[in-house]
PDB file of C-alpha atoms in Angstrom:
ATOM      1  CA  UNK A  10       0.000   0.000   0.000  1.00 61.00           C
ATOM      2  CA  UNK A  11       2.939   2.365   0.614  1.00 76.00           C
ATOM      3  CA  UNK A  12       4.550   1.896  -2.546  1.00 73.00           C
ATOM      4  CA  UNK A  13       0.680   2.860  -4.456  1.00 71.00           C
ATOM      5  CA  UNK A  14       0.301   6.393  -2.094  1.00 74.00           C
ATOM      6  CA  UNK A  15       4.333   6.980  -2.921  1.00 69.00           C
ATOM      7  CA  UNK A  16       3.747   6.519  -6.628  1.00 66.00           C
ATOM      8  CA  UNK A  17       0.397   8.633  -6.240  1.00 70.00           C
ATOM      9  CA  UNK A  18       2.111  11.109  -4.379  1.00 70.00           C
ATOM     10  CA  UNK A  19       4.969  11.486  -7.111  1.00 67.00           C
ATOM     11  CA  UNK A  20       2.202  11.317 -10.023  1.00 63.00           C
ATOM     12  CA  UNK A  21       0.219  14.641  -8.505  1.00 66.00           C
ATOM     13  CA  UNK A  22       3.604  16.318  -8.155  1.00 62.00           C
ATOM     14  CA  UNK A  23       4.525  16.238 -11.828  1.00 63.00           C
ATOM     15  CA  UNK A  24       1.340  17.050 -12.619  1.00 61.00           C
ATOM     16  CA  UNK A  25       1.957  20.166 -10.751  1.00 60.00           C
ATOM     17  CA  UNK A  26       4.921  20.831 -12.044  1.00 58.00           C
ATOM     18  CA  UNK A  27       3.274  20.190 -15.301  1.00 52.00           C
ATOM     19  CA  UNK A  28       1.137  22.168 -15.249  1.00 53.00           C
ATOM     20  CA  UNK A  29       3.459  25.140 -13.827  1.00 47.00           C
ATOM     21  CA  UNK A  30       5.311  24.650 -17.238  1.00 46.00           C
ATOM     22  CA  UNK A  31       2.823  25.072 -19.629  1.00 46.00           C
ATOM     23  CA  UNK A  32       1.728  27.936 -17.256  1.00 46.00           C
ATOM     24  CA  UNK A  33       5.008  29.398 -17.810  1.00 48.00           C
ATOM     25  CA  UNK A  34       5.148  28.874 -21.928  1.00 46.00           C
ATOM     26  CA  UNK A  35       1.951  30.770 -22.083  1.00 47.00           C
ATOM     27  CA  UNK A  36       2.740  33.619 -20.505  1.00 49.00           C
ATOM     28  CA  UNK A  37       6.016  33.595 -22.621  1.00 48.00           C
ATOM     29  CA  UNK A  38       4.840  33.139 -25.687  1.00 53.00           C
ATOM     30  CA  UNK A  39       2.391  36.228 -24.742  1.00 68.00           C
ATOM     31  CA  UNK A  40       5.465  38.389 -23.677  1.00 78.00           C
ATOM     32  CA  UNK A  41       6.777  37.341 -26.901  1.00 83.00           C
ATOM     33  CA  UNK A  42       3.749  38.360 -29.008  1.00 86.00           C
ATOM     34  CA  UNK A  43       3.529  41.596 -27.030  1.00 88.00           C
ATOM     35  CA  UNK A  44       6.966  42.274 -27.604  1.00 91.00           C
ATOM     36  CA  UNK A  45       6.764  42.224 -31.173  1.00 90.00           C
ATOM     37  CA  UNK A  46       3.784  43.944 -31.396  1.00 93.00           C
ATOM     38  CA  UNK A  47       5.287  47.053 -29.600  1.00 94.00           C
ATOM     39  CA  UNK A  48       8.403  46.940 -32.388  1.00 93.00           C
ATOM     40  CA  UNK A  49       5.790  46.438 -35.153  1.00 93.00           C
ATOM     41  CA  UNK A  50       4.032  49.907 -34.034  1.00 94.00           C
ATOM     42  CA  UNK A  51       7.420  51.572 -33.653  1.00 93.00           C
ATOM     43  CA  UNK A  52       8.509  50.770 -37.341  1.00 92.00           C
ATOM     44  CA  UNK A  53       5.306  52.096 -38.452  1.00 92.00           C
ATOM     45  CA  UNK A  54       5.693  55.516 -37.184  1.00 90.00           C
ATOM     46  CA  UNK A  55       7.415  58.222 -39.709  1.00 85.00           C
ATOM     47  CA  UNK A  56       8.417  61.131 -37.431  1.00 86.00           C
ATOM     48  CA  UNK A  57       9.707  61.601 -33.966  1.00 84.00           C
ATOM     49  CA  UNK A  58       6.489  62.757 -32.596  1.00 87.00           C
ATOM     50  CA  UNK A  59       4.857  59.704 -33.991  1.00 90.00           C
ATOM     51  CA  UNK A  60       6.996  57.508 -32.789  1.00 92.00           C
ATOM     52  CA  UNK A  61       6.731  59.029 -29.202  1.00 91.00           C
ATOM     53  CA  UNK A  62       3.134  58.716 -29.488  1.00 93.00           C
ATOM     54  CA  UNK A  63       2.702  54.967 -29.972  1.00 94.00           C
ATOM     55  CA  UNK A  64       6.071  54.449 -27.390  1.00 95.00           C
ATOM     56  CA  UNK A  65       4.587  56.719 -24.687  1.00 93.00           C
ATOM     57  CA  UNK A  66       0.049  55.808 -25.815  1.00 94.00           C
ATOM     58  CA  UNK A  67       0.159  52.314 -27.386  1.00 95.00           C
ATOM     59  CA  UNK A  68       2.909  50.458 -26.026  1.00 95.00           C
ATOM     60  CA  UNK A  69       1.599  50.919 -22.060  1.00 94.00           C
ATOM     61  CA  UNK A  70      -1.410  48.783 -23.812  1.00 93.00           C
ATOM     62  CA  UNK A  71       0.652  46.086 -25.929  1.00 93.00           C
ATOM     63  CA  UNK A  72       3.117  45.186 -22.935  1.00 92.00           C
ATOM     64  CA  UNK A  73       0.960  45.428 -20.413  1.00 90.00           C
ATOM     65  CA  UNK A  74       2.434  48.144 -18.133  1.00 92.00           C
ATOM     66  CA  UNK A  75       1.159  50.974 -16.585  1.00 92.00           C
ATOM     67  CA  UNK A  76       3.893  53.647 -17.928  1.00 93.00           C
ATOM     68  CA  UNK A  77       6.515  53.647 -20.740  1.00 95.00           C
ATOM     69  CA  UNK A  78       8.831  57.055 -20.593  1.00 95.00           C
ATOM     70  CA  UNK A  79      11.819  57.565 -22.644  1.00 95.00           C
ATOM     71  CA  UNK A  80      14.727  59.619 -23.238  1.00 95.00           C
ATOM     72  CA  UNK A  81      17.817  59.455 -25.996  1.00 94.00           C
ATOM     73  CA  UNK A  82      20.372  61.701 -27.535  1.00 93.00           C
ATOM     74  CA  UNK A  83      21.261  61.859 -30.888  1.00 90.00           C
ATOM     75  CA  UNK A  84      23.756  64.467 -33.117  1.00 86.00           C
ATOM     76  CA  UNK A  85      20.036  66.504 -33.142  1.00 86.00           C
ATOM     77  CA  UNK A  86      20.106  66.943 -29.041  1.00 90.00           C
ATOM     78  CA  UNK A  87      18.352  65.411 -26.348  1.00 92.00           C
ATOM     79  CA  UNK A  88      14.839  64.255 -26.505  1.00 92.00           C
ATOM     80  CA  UNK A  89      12.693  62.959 -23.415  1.00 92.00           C
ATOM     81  CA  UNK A  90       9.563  61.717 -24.248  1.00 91.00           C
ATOM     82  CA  UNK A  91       6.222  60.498 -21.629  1.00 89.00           C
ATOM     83  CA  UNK A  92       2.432  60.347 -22.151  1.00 85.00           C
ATOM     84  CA  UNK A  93       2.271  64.755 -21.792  1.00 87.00           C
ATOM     85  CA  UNK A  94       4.736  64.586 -25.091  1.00 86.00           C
ATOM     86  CA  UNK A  95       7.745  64.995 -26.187  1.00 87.00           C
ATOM     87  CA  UNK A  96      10.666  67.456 -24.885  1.00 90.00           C
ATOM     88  CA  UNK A  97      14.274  68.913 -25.192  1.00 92.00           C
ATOM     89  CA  UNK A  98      16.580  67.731 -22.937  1.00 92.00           C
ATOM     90  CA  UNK A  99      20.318  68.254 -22.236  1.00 94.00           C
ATOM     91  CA  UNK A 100      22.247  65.267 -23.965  1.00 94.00           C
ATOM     92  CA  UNK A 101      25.161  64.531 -21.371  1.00 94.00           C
ATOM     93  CA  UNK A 102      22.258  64.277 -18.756  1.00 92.00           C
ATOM     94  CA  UNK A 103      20.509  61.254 -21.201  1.00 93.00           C
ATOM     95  CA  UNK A 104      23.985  59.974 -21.846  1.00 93.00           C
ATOM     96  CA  UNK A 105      25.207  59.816 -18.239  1.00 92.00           C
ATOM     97  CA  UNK A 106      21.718  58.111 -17.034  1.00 89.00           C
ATOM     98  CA  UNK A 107      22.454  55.867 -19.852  1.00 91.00           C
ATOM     99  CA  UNK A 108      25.875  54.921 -19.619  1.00 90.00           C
ATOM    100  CA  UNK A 109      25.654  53.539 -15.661  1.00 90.00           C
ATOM    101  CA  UNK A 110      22.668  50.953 -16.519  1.00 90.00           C
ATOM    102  CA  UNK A 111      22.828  47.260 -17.530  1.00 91.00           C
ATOM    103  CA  UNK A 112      20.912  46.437 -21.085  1.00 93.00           C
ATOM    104  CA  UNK A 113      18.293  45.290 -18.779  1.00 93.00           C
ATOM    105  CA  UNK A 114      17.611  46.880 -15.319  1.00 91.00           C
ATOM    106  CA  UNK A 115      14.471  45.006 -13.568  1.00 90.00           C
ATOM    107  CA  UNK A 116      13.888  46.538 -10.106  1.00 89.00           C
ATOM    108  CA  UNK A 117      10.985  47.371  -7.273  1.00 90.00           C
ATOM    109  CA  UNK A 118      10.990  50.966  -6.404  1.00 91.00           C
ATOM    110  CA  UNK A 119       9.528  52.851  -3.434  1.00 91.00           C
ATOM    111  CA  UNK A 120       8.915  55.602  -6.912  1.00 92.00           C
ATOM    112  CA  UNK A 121       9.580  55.428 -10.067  1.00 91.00           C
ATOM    113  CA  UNK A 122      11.847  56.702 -12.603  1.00 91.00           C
ATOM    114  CA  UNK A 123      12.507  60.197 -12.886  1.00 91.00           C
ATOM    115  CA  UNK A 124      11.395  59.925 -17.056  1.00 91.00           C
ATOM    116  CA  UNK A 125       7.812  58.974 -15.423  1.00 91.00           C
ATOM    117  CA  UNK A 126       7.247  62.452 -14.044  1.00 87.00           C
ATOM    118  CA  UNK A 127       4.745  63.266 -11.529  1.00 86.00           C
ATOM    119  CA  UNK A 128       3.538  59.807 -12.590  1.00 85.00           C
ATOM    120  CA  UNK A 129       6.315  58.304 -10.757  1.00 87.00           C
ATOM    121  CA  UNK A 130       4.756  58.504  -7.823  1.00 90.00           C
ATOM    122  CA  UNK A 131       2.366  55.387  -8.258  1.00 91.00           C
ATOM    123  CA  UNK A 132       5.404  53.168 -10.117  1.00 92.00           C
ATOM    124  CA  UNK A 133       6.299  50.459  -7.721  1.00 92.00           C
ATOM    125  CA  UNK A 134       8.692  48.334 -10.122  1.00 91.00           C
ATOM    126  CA  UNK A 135      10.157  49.199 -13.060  1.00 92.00           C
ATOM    127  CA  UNK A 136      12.481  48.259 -15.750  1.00 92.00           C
ATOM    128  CA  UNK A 137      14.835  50.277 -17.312  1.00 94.00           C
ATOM    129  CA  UNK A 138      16.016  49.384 -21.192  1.00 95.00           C
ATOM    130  CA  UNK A 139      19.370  51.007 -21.869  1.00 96.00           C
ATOM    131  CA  UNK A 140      19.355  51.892 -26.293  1.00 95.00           C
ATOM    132  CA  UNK A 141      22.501  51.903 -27.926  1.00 92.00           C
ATOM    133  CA  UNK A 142      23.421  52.923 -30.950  1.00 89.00           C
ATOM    134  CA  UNK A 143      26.511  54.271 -33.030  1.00 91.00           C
ATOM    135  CA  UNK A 144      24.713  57.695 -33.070  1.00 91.00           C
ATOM    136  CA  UNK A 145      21.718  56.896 -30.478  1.00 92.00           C
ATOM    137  CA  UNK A 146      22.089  56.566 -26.635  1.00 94.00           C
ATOM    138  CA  UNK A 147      19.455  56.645 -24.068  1.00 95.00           C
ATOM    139  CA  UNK A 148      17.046  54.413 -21.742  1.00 95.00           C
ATOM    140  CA  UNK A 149      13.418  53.524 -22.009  1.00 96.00           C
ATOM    141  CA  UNK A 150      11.490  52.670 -19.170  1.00 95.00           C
ATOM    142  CA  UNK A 151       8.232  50.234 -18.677  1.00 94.00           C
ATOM    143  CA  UNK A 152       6.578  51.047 -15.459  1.00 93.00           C
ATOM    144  CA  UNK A 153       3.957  48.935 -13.146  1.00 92.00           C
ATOM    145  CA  UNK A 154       1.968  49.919  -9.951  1.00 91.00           C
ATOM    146  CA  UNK A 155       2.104  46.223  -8.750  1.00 82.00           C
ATOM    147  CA  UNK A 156       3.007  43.082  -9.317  1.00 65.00           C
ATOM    148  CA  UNK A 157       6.637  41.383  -9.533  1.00 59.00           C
ATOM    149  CA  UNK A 158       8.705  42.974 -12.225  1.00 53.00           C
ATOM    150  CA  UNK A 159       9.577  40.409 -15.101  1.00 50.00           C
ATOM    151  CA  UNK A 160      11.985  38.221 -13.905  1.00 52.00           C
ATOM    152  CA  UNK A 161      14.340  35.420 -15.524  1.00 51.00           C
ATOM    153  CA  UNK A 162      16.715  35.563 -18.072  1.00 54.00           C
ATOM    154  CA  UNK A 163      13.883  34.933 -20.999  1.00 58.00           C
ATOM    155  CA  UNK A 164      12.476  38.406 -19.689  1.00 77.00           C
ATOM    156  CA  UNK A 165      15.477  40.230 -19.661  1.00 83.00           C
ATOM    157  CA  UNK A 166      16.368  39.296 -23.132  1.00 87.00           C
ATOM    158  CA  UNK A 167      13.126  40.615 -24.593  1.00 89.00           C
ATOM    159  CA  UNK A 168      13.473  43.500 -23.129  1.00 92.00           C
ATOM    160  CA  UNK A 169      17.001  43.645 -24.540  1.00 92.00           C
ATOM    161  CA  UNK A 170      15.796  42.662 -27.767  1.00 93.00           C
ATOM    162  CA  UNK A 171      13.043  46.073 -27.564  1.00 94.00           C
ATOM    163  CA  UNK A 172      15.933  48.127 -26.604  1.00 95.00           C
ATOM    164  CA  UNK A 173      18.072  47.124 -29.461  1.00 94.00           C
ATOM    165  CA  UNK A 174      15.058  47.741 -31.865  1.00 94.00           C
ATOM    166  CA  UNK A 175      14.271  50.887 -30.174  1.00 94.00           C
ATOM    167  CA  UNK A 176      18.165  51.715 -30.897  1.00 94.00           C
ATOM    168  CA  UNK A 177      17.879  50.729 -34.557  1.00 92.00           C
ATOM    169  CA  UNK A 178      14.423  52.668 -35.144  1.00 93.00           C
ATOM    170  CA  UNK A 179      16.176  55.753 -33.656  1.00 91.00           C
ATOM    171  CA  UNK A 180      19.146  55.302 -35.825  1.00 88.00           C
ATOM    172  CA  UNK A 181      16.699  55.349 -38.790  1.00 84.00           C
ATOM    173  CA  UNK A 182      14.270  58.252 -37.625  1.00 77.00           C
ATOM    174  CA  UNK A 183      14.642  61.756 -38.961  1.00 63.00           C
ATOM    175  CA  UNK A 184      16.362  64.374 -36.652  1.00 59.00           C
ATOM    176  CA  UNK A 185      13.707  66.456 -34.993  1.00 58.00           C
TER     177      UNK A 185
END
């Protein structure tokens, strides 16, 4: 009888673990979709402006996060951009955020970023995207009010792979 209640024991664990799994690969493959969904909207945009619009209005939708804010310098200046618009900014001050972060910065905050603004205030975790570019530097940042900030090394590398796309689109985009 012991060996049955072991072996049903063992059964209703992997089916746990299972389950946990395909959990898991769902919620992945969403990340994924949502991912590539946010770059698809940036390459459609055609101007600075409209580019900041779908970053800082449709992307909060696509990824599922409460704020996106973001700030780069290019030869043109220093933009910083959230959902009240877009805005000069001094360069070395976009370049020296950027050049302390990882790729991939996932954190929980008391507030968040400074990019969020007055909307800051509500941010409890955060991640911060560092873009890099031959000509482009700068940081985009994806902002949530709760809930555990995307964790793992799968996460991370999405986000990596939106900052890298964010660098390229940047690199392409017409000087404001």
């Amino acid at each position: 009888m012991g060996a049955v209640a072991s072996l049903r024991k063992r059964v209703a664990e992997i089916e746990e673990i299972n389950e946990d799994l395909v959990a898991f690969a769902r919620g992945h493959a969403g990340a994924v979709s949502a991912i590539h969904e946010a770059v698809l909207a940036a390459l459609a945009a055609d101007t600075p402006e409209t580019l900041m619009q779908v970053v800082t209005g449709e992307w909060p939708l696509l990824l599922r996060v409460d704020a996106v804010a973001m700030a780069w310098a290019n030869a043109s200046g220093g933009f910083r951009a959230d959902r009240r618009g877009l805005k000069d900014v001094e360069p070395r001050l976009i370049e020296r955020m950027a050049s302390t972060l990882s790729p991939v910065t996932l954190r929980l905050v008391d507030r968040g970023h400074p990019l969020f603004g007055a909307g800051g205030e509500v941010v409890r975790n955060e991640a911060l995207i560092r873009l890099d570019g031959p000509t482009v530097t700068g940081l985009i940042v994806l902002g949530q009010r709760e809930g555990a900030p995307a964790e793992g090394r799968h996460g991370a590398r999405l986000l990596r792979f939106l900052g890298s796309a964010m660098s390229h689109i940047l690199e392409r985009c017409p000087p404001r």
